[in-house]
PDB file of C-alpha atoms and ligand atoms in Angstrom:
ATOM      1  CA  MET A 898      -0.841 -25.177 -10.547  1.00 48.00           C
ATOM      2  CA  GLY A 899       2.045 -22.793 -10.245  1.00 76.00           C
ATOM      3  CA  ALA A 900      -0.139 -19.701 -10.318  1.00 92.00           C
ATOM      4  CA  MET A 901       0.446 -19.278  -6.587  1.00 96.00           C
ATOM      5  CA  ILE A 902       3.955 -19.101  -5.131  1.00 96.00           C
ATOM      6  CA  PRO A 903       4.863 -19.912  -1.492  1.00 97.00           C
ATOM      7  CA  ARG A 904       6.958 -17.444   0.509  1.00 97.00           C
ATOM      8  CA  ASP A 905       9.238 -19.427   2.756  1.00 94.00           C
ATOM      9  CA  LYS A 906      10.936 -16.421   4.357  1.00 97.00           C
ATOM     10  CA  CYS A 907       9.328 -13.474   6.083  1.00 98.00           C
ATOM     11  CA  PRO A 908       8.850 -10.837   3.353  1.00 98.00           C
ATOM     12  CA  PHE A 909       9.612  -8.037   5.857  1.00 98.00           C
ATOM     13  CA  CYS A 910      12.740  -9.315   7.640  1.00 98.00           C
ATOM     14  CA  GLU A 911      13.715 -12.560   5.838  1.00 98.00           C
ATOM     15  CA  GLY A 912      13.291 -14.498   9.092  1.00 97.00           C
ATOM     16  CA  THR A 913      12.251 -18.152   8.963  1.00 97.00           C
ATOM     17  CA  SER A 914      10.447 -18.579  12.273  1.00 96.00           C
ATOM     18  CA  ALA A 915       6.932 -17.454  11.303  1.00 97.00           C
ATOM     19  CA  ARG A 916       4.015 -19.457  12.636  1.00 97.00           C
ATOM     20  CA  GLN A 917       0.675 -20.077  11.028  1.00 98.00           C
ATOM     21  CA  LEU A 918      -2.318 -18.254  12.529  1.00 98.00           C
ATOM     22  CA  TYR A 919      -5.047 -19.365  10.167  1.00 98.00           C
ATOM     23  CA  GLU A 920      -5.701 -21.453   7.069  1.00 98.00           C
ATOM     24  CA  ILE A 921      -8.605 -22.002   4.698  1.00 98.00           C
ATOM     25  CA  ALA A 922      -8.579 -23.752   1.306  1.00 98.00           C
ATOM     26  CA  TYR A 923      -9.330 -21.553  -1.690  1.00 97.00           C
ATOM     27  CA  ASP A 924     -12.002 -24.039  -2.728  1.00 96.00           C
ATOM     28  CA  ALA A 925     -13.787 -23.972   0.667  1.00 97.00           C
ATOM     29  CA  PRO A 926     -17.406 -22.813   0.145  1.00 97.00           C
ATOM     30  CA  GLU A 927     -17.082 -19.612   2.233  1.00 96.00           C
ATOM     31  CA  MET A 928     -13.866 -18.627   0.428  1.00 97.00           C
ATOM     32  CA  ARG A 929     -15.387 -19.289  -3.003  1.00 97.00           C
ATOM     33  CA  ALA A 930     -18.401 -17.198  -2.008  1.00 96.00           C
ATOM     34  CA  TYR A 931     -16.120 -14.397  -0.752  1.00 97.00           C
ATOM     35  CA  LEU A 932     -14.161 -14.320  -4.044  1.00 96.00           C
ATOM     36  CA  GLU A 933     -17.327 -14.369  -6.148  1.00 94.00           C
ATOM     37  CA  SER A 934     -18.746 -11.477  -4.172  1.00 94.00           C
ATOM     38  CA  PHE A 935     -15.525  -9.433  -3.921  1.00 93.00           C
ATOM     39  CA  TYR A 936     -14.831  -9.656  -7.668  1.00 92.00           C
ATOM     40  CA  ALA A 937     -18.472  -9.553  -8.754  1.00 89.00           C
ATOM     41  CA  SER A 938     -18.022  -6.553 -11.034  1.00 85.00           C
ATOM     42  CA  GLY A 939     -14.912  -7.885 -12.824  1.00 85.00           C
ATOM     43  CA  GLU A 940     -14.530 -10.396 -15.633  1.00 85.00           C
ATOM     44  CA  GLY A 941     -14.908 -13.410 -13.332  1.00 86.00           C
ATOM     45  CA  VAL A 942     -12.768 -15.410 -10.901  1.00 92.00           C
ATOM     46  CA  ASP A 943     -10.803 -18.335 -12.342  1.00 92.00           C
ATOM     47  CA  HIS A 944     -11.148 -20.795  -9.440  1.00 93.00           C
ATOM     48  CA  ALA A 945      -9.115 -23.440 -11.317  1.00 93.00           C
ATOM     49  CA  VAL A 946      -5.846 -21.496 -10.877  1.00 93.00           C
ATOM     50  CA  LEU A 947      -6.362 -21.521  -7.094  1.00 95.00           C
ATOM     51  CA  ALA A 948      -7.200 -25.243  -6.835  1.00 93.00           C
ATOM     52  CA  GLY A 949      -5.123 -27.085  -4.254  1.00 93.00           C
ATOM     53  CA  CYS A 950      -3.890 -23.848  -2.663  1.00 96.00           C
ATOM     54  CA  SER A 951      -4.958 -22.253   0.593  1.00 97.00           C
ATOM     55  CA  TYR A 952      -5.144 -18.799   2.149  1.00 98.00           C
ATOM     56  CA  GLN A 953      -2.690 -19.098   4.986  1.00 98.00           C
ATOM     57  CA  VAL A 954      -1.885 -16.274   7.418  1.00 98.00           C
ATOM     58  CA  MET A 955       1.563 -16.259   9.020  1.00 98.00           C
ATOM     59  CA  GLU A 956       2.941 -14.128  11.839  1.00 98.00           C
ATOM     60  CA  CYS A 957       6.658 -13.434  12.152  1.00 98.00           C
ATOM     61  CA  PRO A 958       7.866 -13.205  15.773  1.00 97.00           C
ATOM     62  CA  ALA A 959      10.995 -11.293  14.739  1.00 97.00           C
ATOM     63  CA  CYS A 960       9.254  -8.261  13.161  1.00 97.00           C
ATOM     64  CA  ALA A 961       5.606  -8.758  14.255  1.00 96.00           C
ATOM     65  CA  GLY A 962       4.434  -8.647  10.627  1.00 97.00           C
ATOM     66  CA  LEU A 963       1.536 -10.708   9.300  1.00 98.00           C
ATOM     67  CA  TYR A 964       1.554 -12.082   5.773  1.00 98.00           C
ATOM     68  CA  GLN A 965      -0.060 -14.550   3.415  1.00 98.00           C
ATOM     69  CA  HIS A 966       2.119 -17.584   2.791  1.00 98.00           C
ATOM     70  CA  HIS A 967       1.050 -18.052  -0.846  1.00 97.00           C
ATOM     71  CA  VAL A 968       1.033 -15.105  -3.240  1.00 97.00           C
ATOM     72  CA  PRO A 969       0.031 -14.800  -6.900  1.00 96.00           C
ATOM     73  CA  GLY A 970       2.866 -15.330  -9.392  1.00 95.00           C
ATOM     74  CA  ASP A 971       3.533 -12.683 -12.065  1.00 91.00           C
ATOM     75  CA  ALA A 972       0.988 -14.008 -14.580  1.00 91.00           C
ATOM     76  CA  LEU A 973      -1.840 -14.269 -12.061  1.00 93.00           C
ATOM     77  CA  MET A 974      -0.927 -10.849 -10.652  1.00 90.00           C
ATOM     78  CA  LEU A 975      -1.485  -9.245 -14.078  1.00 86.00           C
ATOM     79  CA  GLU A 976      -4.717 -11.148 -14.612  1.00 88.00           C
ATOM     80  CA  LEU A 977      -5.940 -10.177 -11.142  1.00 89.00           C
ATOM     81  CA  TYR A 978      -5.362  -6.434 -11.520  1.00 84.00           C
ATOM     82  CA  ASP A 979      -6.511  -6.147 -15.138  1.00 82.00           C
ATOM     83  CA  LYS A 980      -9.329  -8.706 -15.324  1.00 86.00           C
ATOM     84  CA  TRP A 981     -10.654  -9.990 -11.997  1.00 89.00           C
ATOM     85  CA  ILE A 982     -10.862  -6.414 -10.753  1.00 85.00           C
ATOM     86  CA  ASP A 983     -13.437  -4.540 -12.829  1.00 76.00           C
ATOM     87  CA  PRO A 984     -11.508  -2.683 -15.580  1.00 67.00           C
ATOM     88  CA  ALA A 985     -14.153   0.052 -15.590  1.00 68.00           C
ATOM     89  CA  ALA A 986     -14.135   0.511 -11.793  1.00 66.00           C
ATOM     90  CA  PRO A 987     -11.591   3.369 -11.812  1.00 61.00           C
ATOM     91  CA  LEU A 988     -13.802   5.520 -13.988  1.00 60.00           C
ATOM     92  CA  LYS A 989     -16.735   5.052 -11.637  1.00 61.00           C
ATOM     93  CA  ARG A 990     -14.465   5.558  -8.608  1.00 60.00           C
ATOM     94  CA  LYS A 991     -12.733   8.607 -10.049  1.00 60.00           C
ATOM     95  CA  ALA A 992     -16.055  10.277 -10.667  1.00 63.00           C
ATOM     96  CA  GLY A 993     -16.869   9.656  -7.005  1.00 64.00           C
ATOM     97  CA  ASN A 994     -13.606  10.853  -5.436  1.00 77.00           C
ATOM     98  CA  PRO A 995     -14.509  13.666  -3.040  1.00 84.00           C
ATOM     99  CA  LEU A 996     -12.727  17.004  -2.745  1.00 87.00           C
ATOM    100  CA  SER A 997     -11.328  15.847   0.609  1.00 86.00           C
ATOM    101  CA  TYR A 998      -9.253  13.176  -1.208  1.00 87.00           C
ATOM    102  CA  TYR A 999      -7.496  15.758  -3.383  1.00 90.00           C
ATOM    103  CA  ALA A1000      -7.205  18.169  -0.455  1.00 90.00           C
ATOM    104  CA  SER A1001      -5.447  15.493   1.627  1.00 90.00           C
ATOM    105  CA  ALA A1002      -3.124  14.504  -1.214  1.00 93.00           C
ATOM    106  CA  SER A1003      -2.211  18.151  -1.846  1.00 94.00           C
ATOM    107  CA  ALA A1004      -1.621  18.822   1.858  1.00 94.00           C
ATOM    108  CA  GLU A1005       0.663  15.807   2.096  1.00 94.00           C
ATOM    109  CA  ILE A1006       2.653  16.785  -1.007  1.00 97.00           C
ATOM    110  CA  MET A1007       3.053  20.343   0.333  1.00 96.00           C
ATOM    111  CA  GLN A1008       4.326  18.935   3.658  1.00 95.00           C
ATOM    112  CA  LEU A1009       6.896  16.782   1.888  1.00 96.00           C
ATOM    113  CA  LEU A1010       7.999  19.624  -0.404  1.00 97.00           C
ATOM    114  CA  SER A1011       8.365  21.859   2.622  1.00 95.00           C
ATOM    115  CA  LEU A1012      10.601  19.239   4.259  1.00 94.00           C
ATOM    116  CA  LEU A1013      12.731  18.903   1.108  1.00 95.00           C
ATOM    117  CA  GLY A1014      13.193  22.679   1.108  1.00 93.00           C
ATOM    118  CA  LYS A1015      13.454  23.066  -2.677  1.00 94.00           C
ATOM    119  CA  PRO A1016      11.106  24.820  -5.119  1.00 96.00           C
ATOM    120  CA  PRO A1017       8.654  22.263  -6.588  1.00 97.00           C
ATOM    121  CA  GLY A1018      10.047  22.763 -10.107  1.00 97.00           C
ATOM    122  CA  GLN A1019      13.382  21.350  -8.938  1.00 97.00           C
ATOM    123  CA  VAL A1020      11.871  18.293  -7.252  1.00 98.00           C
ATOM    124  CA  LYS A1021      11.970  14.955  -9.100  1.00 98.00           C
ATOM    125  CA  VAL A1022       9.164  12.723  -7.870  1.00 98.00           C
ATOM    126  CA  LEU A1023       8.466   9.047  -8.531  1.00 98.00           C
ATOM    127  CA  ASP A1024       5.019   7.670  -7.780  1.00 98.00           C
ATOM    128  CA  PHE A1025       5.680   3.965  -7.394  1.00 98.00           C
ATOM    129  CA  GLY A1026       2.567   1.849  -7.961  1.00 96.00           C
ATOM    130  CA  SER A1027       0.762   4.930  -9.186  1.00 94.00           C
ATOM    131  CA  GLY A1028      -2.556   3.178  -9.830  1.00 90.00           C
ATOM    132  CA  TRP A1029      -4.963   5.593 -11.474  1.00 89.00           C
ATOM    133  CA  ASN A1030      -2.439   8.406 -11.036  1.00 93.00           C
ATOM    134  CA  GLU A1031      -4.487  10.717  -8.810  1.00 92.00           C
ATOM    135  CA  TRP A1032      -1.556  11.368  -6.455  1.00 95.00           C
ATOM    136  CA  ALA A1033       0.903  11.722  -9.369  1.00 96.00           C
ATOM    137  CA  LEU A1034      -1.315  14.275 -11.091  1.00 95.00           C
ATOM    138  CA  ALA A1035      -1.770  16.207  -7.844  1.00 95.00           C
ATOM    139  CA  ALA A1036       2.037  16.361  -7.419  1.00 97.00           C
ATOM    140  CA  ARG A1037       2.412  17.562 -11.000  1.00 98.00           C
ATOM    141  CA  GLY A1038      -0.311  20.130 -10.354  1.00 96.00           C
ATOM    142  CA  LEU A1039       1.820  21.474  -7.508  1.00 97.00           C
ATOM    143  CA  GLY A1040       4.747  21.958  -9.870  1.00 97.00           C
ATOM    144  CA  CYS A1041       6.846  18.800  -9.428  1.00 98.00           C
ATOM    145  CA  GLU A1042       8.468  16.803 -12.215  1.00 98.00           C
ATOM    146  CA  VAL A1043       6.611  13.495 -11.839  1.00 98.00           C
ATOM    147  CA  THR A1044       7.422  10.020 -13.199  1.00 98.00           C
ATOM    148  CA  VAL A1045       5.389   6.871 -12.520  1.00 98.00           C
ATOM    149  CA  CYS A1046       6.082   3.145 -12.232  1.00 98.00           C
ATOM    150  CA  GLU A1047       3.186   0.708 -12.363  1.00 94.00           C
ATOM    151  CA  LEU A1048       2.515  -2.963 -13.070  1.00 87.00           C
ATOM    152  CA  SER A1049      -0.934  -2.865 -14.618  1.00 85.00           C
ATOM    153  CA  GLU A1050      -1.206  -2.178 -18.355  1.00 86.00           C
ATOM    154  CA  THR A1051      -4.582  -0.457 -18.100  1.00 85.00           C
ATOM    155  CA  ARG A1052      -3.249   1.895 -15.435  1.00 88.00           C
ATOM    156  CA  LEU A1053      -0.065   2.557 -17.449  1.00 92.00           C
ATOM    157  CA  ALA A1054      -2.188   3.487 -20.468  1.00 93.00           C
ATOM    158  CA  HIS A1055      -3.972   5.996 -18.228  1.00 92.00           C
ATOM    159  CA  ALA A1056      -0.596   7.492 -17.205  1.00 95.00           C
ATOM    160  CA  ARG A1057       0.541   7.818 -20.818  1.00 96.00           C
ATOM    161  CA  ALA A1058      -2.765   9.392 -21.825  1.00 96.00           C
ATOM    162  CA  HIS A1059      -2.106  12.060 -19.179  1.00 95.00           C
ATOM    163  CA  GLY A1060       1.465  12.659 -20.364  1.00 97.00           C
ATOM    164  CA  LEU A1061       3.122  11.169 -17.282  1.00 98.00           C
ATOM    165  CA  PRO A1062       6.563   9.672 -18.050  1.00 98.00           C
ATOM    166  CA  VAL A1063       6.870   5.981 -17.131  1.00 98.00           C
ATOM    167  CA  ILE A1064      10.023   4.348 -15.771  1.00 98.00           C
ATOM    168  CA  ASP A1065      10.819   0.610 -15.647  1.00 97.00           C
ATOM    169  CA  TYR A1066      11.436  -0.925 -12.251  1.00 97.00           C
ATOM    170  CA  ALA A1067      15.092  -1.776 -13.037  1.00 97.00           C
ATOM    171  CA  ALA A1068      15.847   1.789 -14.181  1.00 98.00           C
ATOM    172  CA  ILE A1069      14.850   3.285 -10.804  1.00 98.00           C
ATOM    173  CA  ALA A1070      18.242   2.413  -9.265  1.00 96.00           C
ATOM    174  CA  GLY A1071      20.477   5.450  -9.631  1.00 94.00           C
ATOM    175  CA  ALA A1072      17.726   7.634 -11.131  1.00 97.00           C
ATOM    176  CA  GLY A1073      18.128  10.208  -8.345  1.00 98.00           C
ATOM    177  CA  PHE A1074      14.582  11.026  -7.234  1.00 98.00           C
ATOM    178  CA  ASP A1075      14.063  13.592  -4.468  1.00 98.00           C
ATOM    179  CA  LEU A1076      10.840  11.942  -3.390  1.00 98.00           C
ATOM    180  CA  ILE A1077       9.467   8.455  -3.978  1.00 98.00           C
ATOM    181  CA  ASN A1078       5.846   7.912  -3.042  1.00 98.00           C
ATOM    182  CA  THR A1079       4.425   4.489  -2.163  1.00 98.00           C
ATOM    183  CA  GLU A1080       0.818   5.021  -1.106  1.00 96.00           C
ATOM    184  CA  GLN A1081      -1.013   1.791  -0.232  1.00 95.00           C
ATOM    185  CA  VAL A1082       1.393  -0.219  -2.397  1.00 96.00           C
ATOM    186  CA  LEU A1083       3.686  -2.337  -0.230  1.00 97.00           C
ATOM    187  CA  GLU A1084       0.819  -4.391   1.177  1.00 97.00           C
ATOM    188  CA  HIS A1085       0.233  -5.668  -2.384  1.00 96.00           C
ATOM    189  CA  VAL A1086       3.748  -6.839  -3.269  1.00 96.00           C
ATOM    190  CA  PRO A1087       5.319 -10.269  -2.656  1.00 96.00           C
ATOM    191  CA  ASP A1088       8.690  -8.862  -1.519  1.00 97.00           C
ATOM    192  CA  PRO A1089       8.374  -5.524   0.314  1.00 98.00           C
ATOM    193  CA  LEU A1090      11.905  -5.519   1.820  1.00 98.00           C
ATOM    194  CA  VAL A1091      13.508  -6.138  -1.592  1.00 98.00           C
ATOM    195  CA  ILE A1092      11.464  -3.287  -3.047  1.00 98.00           C
ATOM    196  CA  VAL A1093      12.298  -0.875  -0.212  1.00 98.00           C
ATOM    197  CA  ARG A1094      16.020  -1.542  -0.729  1.00 98.00           C
ATOM    198  CA  HIS A1095      15.649  -1.022  -4.479  1.00 98.00           C
ATOM    199  CA  LEU A1096      13.704   2.229  -4.071  1.00 98.00           C
ATOM    200  CA  LEU A1097      16.216   3.621  -1.577  1.00 98.00           C
ATOM    201  CA  GLY A1098      18.799   3.114  -4.327  1.00 98.00           C
ATOM    202  CA  GLY A1099      16.709   5.393  -6.559  1.00 98.00           C
ATOM    203  CA  LEU A1100      16.933   8.386  -4.207  1.00 98.00           C
ATOM    204  CA  ALA A1101      19.049  11.465  -4.745  1.00 97.00           C
ATOM    205  CA  GLN A1102      21.222  12.741  -1.879  1.00 95.00           C
ATOM    206  CA  GLY A1103      18.796  13.952   0.802  1.00 95.00           C
ATOM    207  CA  GLY A1104      15.842  12.295  -0.956  1.00 97.00           C
ATOM    208  CA  MET A1105      12.978  10.606   0.875  1.00 98.00           C
ATOM    209  CA  LEU A1106      10.990   7.416   0.384  1.00 98.00           C
ATOM    210  CA  LYS A1107       7.456   7.643   1.740  1.00 97.00           C
ATOM    211  CA  ILE A1108       5.735   4.459   2.850  1.00 96.00           C
ATOM    212  CA  SER A1109       2.065   4.473   3.732  1.00 95.00           C
ATOM    213  CA  VAL A1110       0.345   1.132   4.355  1.00 96.00           C
ATOM    214  CA  PRO A1111      -2.903   0.088   6.067  1.00 94.00           C
ATOM    215  CA  ASP A1112      -2.929  -0.507   9.804  1.00 92.00           C
ATOM    216  CA  CYS A1113      -5.211  -2.843  11.732  1.00 93.00           C
ATOM    217  CA  ASP A1114      -4.699  -3.408  15.455  1.00 90.00           C
ATOM    218  CA  ASP A1115      -7.198  -6.204  15.920  1.00 94.00           C
ATOM    219  CA  PHE A1116      -6.654  -8.393  12.881  1.00 96.00           C
ATOM    220  CA  LYS A1117      -5.865 -11.479  14.967  1.00 96.00           C
ATOM    221  CA  GLN A1118      -9.241 -11.174  16.684  1.00 97.00           C
ATOM    222  CA  ARG A1119     -10.905 -10.805  13.300  1.00 97.00           C
ATOM    223  CA  LEU A1120      -9.187 -13.998  12.139  1.00 97.00           C
ATOM    224  CA  LYS A1121     -10.611 -15.890  15.126  1.00 96.00           C
ATOM    225  CA  ARG A1122     -14.078 -14.838  14.050  1.00 96.00           C
ATOM    226  CA  ALA A1123     -13.221 -15.457  10.345  1.00 97.00           C
ATOM    227  CA  ASP A1124     -16.368 -13.826   9.020  1.00 97.00           C
ATOM    228  CA  TRP A1125     -15.879 -13.987   5.255  1.00 98.00           C
ATOM    229  CA  THR A1126     -19.167 -12.175   4.712  1.00 97.00           C
ATOM    230  CA  ALA A1127     -18.104  -9.023   6.632  1.00 96.00           C
ATOM    231  CA  PRO A1128     -18.062  -6.144   4.114  1.00 94.00           C
ATOM    232  CA  LYS A1129     -14.850  -4.209   3.410  1.00 93.00           C
ATOM    233  CA  GLY A1130     -14.471  -1.405   5.927  1.00 92.00           C
ATOM    234  CA  SER A1131     -16.728  -3.046   8.538  1.00 95.00           C
ATOM    235  CA  LYS A1132     -15.642  -3.980  12.075  1.00 95.00           C
ATOM    236  CA  HIS A1133     -14.973  -7.658  11.353  1.00 97.00           C
ATOM    237  CA  SER A1134     -13.725  -7.266   7.790  1.00 97.00           C
ATOM    238  CA  LEU A1135     -10.733  -9.398   6.768  1.00 98.00           C
ATOM    239  CA  ASN A1136      -9.841  -6.896   4.039  1.00 97.00           C
ATOM    240  CA  PRO A1137      -6.624  -5.695   5.765  1.00 97.00           C
ATOM    241  CA  LEU A1138      -5.181  -9.063   4.626  1.00 98.00           C
ATOM    242  CA  ALA A1139      -7.537  -9.594   1.670  1.00 97.00           C
ATOM    243  CA  PRO A1140      -6.822 -12.850  -0.191  1.00 97.00           C
ATOM    244  CA  LEU A1141      -4.561 -12.383  -3.258  1.00 96.00           C
ATOM    245  CA  GLU A1142      -4.366  -8.592  -2.874  1.00 95.00           C
ATOM    246  CA  HIS A1143      -3.279  -7.460   0.590  1.00 97.00           C
ATOM    247  CA  LEU A1144      -0.423  -9.907   0.930  1.00 98.00           C
ATOM    248  CA  ASN A1145       1.229  -8.132   3.876  1.00 98.00           C
ATOM    249  CA  LEU A1146      -0.039  -6.477   7.059  1.00 98.00           C
ATOM    250  CA  PHE A1147       2.498  -4.207   8.734  1.00 97.00           C
ATOM    251  CA  ARG A1148       2.793  -3.211  12.345  1.00 93.00           C
ATOM    252  CA  PRO A1149       4.809  -0.141  13.376  1.00 90.00           C
ATOM    253  CA  GLU A1150       7.671  -2.387  14.557  1.00 93.00           C
ATOM    254  CA  THR A1151       7.597  -4.168  11.182  1.00 96.00           C
ATOM    255  CA  LEU A1152       8.297  -0.898   9.376  1.00 95.00           C
ATOM    256  CA  ALA A1153      11.032  -0.031  11.879  1.00 95.00           C
ATOM    257  CA  THR A1154      12.673  -3.435  11.348  1.00 96.00           C
ATOM    258  CA  MET A1155      12.572  -3.027   7.575  1.00 97.00           C
ATOM    259  CA  ALA A1156      14.140   0.438   7.818  1.00 97.00           C
ATOM    260  CA  ARG A1157      16.947  -0.959   9.959  1.00 97.00           C
ATOM    261  CA  LEU A1158      17.598  -3.916   7.630  1.00 98.00           C
ATOM    262  CA  ALA A1159      17.609  -1.621   4.588  1.00 97.00           C
ATOM    263  CA  GLY A1160      20.132   0.656   6.307  1.00 97.00           C
ATOM    264  CA  ALA A1161      17.709   3.586   6.169  1.00 97.00           C
ATOM    265  CA  ARG A1162      17.162   6.516   8.485  1.00 95.00           C
ATOM    266  CA  THR A1163      13.592   7.279   9.578  1.00 93.00           C
ATOM    267  CA  ARG A1164      12.409  10.876   9.322  1.00 91.00           C
ATOM    268  CA  LYS A1165       9.292  12.614  10.539  1.00 88.00           C
ATOM    269  CA  VAL A1166       7.452  15.629   9.193  1.00 89.00           C
ATOM    270  CA  PRO A1167       7.509  18.087  12.135  1.00 91.00           C
ATOM    271  CA  VAL A1168       4.067  18.720  13.641  1.00 91.00           C
ATOM    272  CA  ALA A1169       4.295  22.446  12.779  1.00 91.00           C
ATOM    273  CA  THR A1170       4.985  21.611   9.108  1.00 91.00           C
ATOM    274  CA  GLN A1171       1.996  19.265   9.043  1.00 90.00           C
ATOM    275  CA  LEU A1172      -0.277  21.877  10.610  1.00 91.00           C
ATOM    276  CA  ARG A1173       0.908  24.723   8.363  1.00 90.00           C
ATOM    277  CA  ASN A1174       0.134  22.700   5.250  1.00 88.00           C
ATOM    278  CA  ALA A1175      -3.169  21.163   6.355  1.00 88.00           C
ATOM    279  CA  THR A1176      -6.040  21.911   3.974  1.00 85.00           C
ATOM    280  CA  HIS A1177      -9.806  21.789   3.696  1.00 84.00           C
ATOM    281  CA  TRP A1178     -10.859  22.940   7.179  1.00 88.00           C
ATOM    282  CA  HIS A1179     -14.425  22.040   6.345  1.00 85.00           C
ATOM    283  CA  GLY A1180     -16.655  20.485   9.019  1.00 88.00           C
ATOM    284  CA  ALA A1181     -15.920  19.253  12.521  1.00 91.00           C
ATOM    285  CA  SER A1182     -14.485  15.866  11.567  1.00 88.00           C
ATOM    286  CA  ARG A1183     -12.085  17.405   9.075  1.00 86.00           C
ATOM    287  CA  ILE A1184     -10.948  20.042  11.584  1.00 90.00           C
ATOM    288  CA  ALA A1185     -10.393  17.338  14.196  1.00 90.00           C
ATOM    289  CA  ARG A1186      -8.476  15.221  11.685  1.00 87.00           C
ATOM    290  CA  ASN A1187      -6.226  18.105  10.651  1.00 89.00           C
ATOM    291  CA  LEU A1188      -5.418  18.894  14.284  1.00 90.00           C
ATOM    292  CA  VAL A1189      -5.039  15.387  15.682  1.00 87.00           C
ATOM    293  CA  MET A1190      -3.354  13.490  12.860  1.00 85.00           C
ATOM    294  CA  PRO A1191       0.105  15.124  13.205  1.00 88.00           C
ATOM    295  CA  PHE A1192       0.313  14.120  16.890  1.00 85.00           C
ATOM    296  CA  TRP A1193      -1.128  10.667  16.210  1.00 81.00           C
ATOM    297  CA  ARG A1194       1.523  10.073  13.560  1.00 80.00           C
ATOM    298  CA  ASN A1195       4.530  11.564  15.292  1.00 83.00           C
ATOM    299  CA  PHE A1196       4.037  10.737  18.954  1.00 77.00           C
ATOM    300  CA  ALA A1197       1.706   7.745  19.113  1.00 71.00           C
ATOM    301  CA  ASN A1198       3.674   6.086  16.278  1.00 66.00           C
ATOM    302  CA  ARG A1199       0.412   5.125  14.621  1.00 64.00           C
ATOM    303  CA  LYS A1200      -1.055   5.152  11.126  1.00 71.00           C
ATOM    304  CA  ASN A1201       1.793   3.157   9.509  1.00 89.00           C
ATOM    305  CA  TYR A1202       3.244   6.195   7.798  1.00 90.00           C
ATOM    306  CA  THR A1203       6.981   6.562   7.528  1.00 92.00           C
ATOM    307  CA  LEU A1204       9.635   8.498   5.641  1.00 95.00           C
ATOM    308  CA  LEU A1205      13.005   6.907   4.933  1.00 97.00           C
ATOM    309  CA  SER A1206      16.286   8.378   3.768  1.00 97.00           C
ATOM    310  CA  ARG A1207      19.466   6.563   2.984  1.00 93.00           C
ATOM    311  CA  GLY A1208      21.425   6.138   6.190  1.00 81.00           C
TER     312      GLY A1208
HETATM  313 ZN1   ZN B1848       9.713 -10.881   9.953  1.00 57.87          ZN
END
């Protein structure tokens, strides 16, 4: 016991009025089967550390966010990301990353650089939760001075092998970054509001914190169905709030609430800037994406993508 820690306040707004939407014990047969299947290529799931705990989904009425009540403690977090998840997976995945991935990352970095209005060589970037460093290396390729911060030792070793400087979490405050990237990171952390406040403290004057997190409009319907066999990415998949990993599911109003509580100002990349820097006009779906996404983001307030500056 003790591997899993309860969160008694809403991790987005620190409210205490969340209600439970769903619960299943970690040793229930369908949950055990899900974990075995999801982590099949890793070093094996240690069911004993989850004994007596349950996967419990909460919804906060104050900020509309959904979150898992129990989250892995520090020790289990390290074991999860370096052992349960296949240590060799990144190499297989990296080999399979399509050109469109790098094209999208480059387009986004060019948009953000354009908004900052400085030559790339004068832009200090932090990739927070840099994973296998694809985004960080793309930013460096476009001329930025890039530093990374990451929890997992195997991923940090990858950063060092590629000559990327690494910064400790505590040292971020006051470091004066022009741009801090968090790409699919804040759904994994136990305390997203605390981290957003900390990262805002690491920005230079005029700097921006980018937050991009998964969105899922119909997760409550998916929970009613509770199909633990639905594959990741499929219509009924529960992956948007995947046990142990996706601890938080944001709604647009959740991000807006967090920005307000952190005293931050929300910024948008103007549609023209997004269009000018779009890349890889290859095929109908890519053309449609390049043309529609800027409007979808800026006017429909969708896609859970936001830029924050200190207020
Ligand atoms: Zn809340």
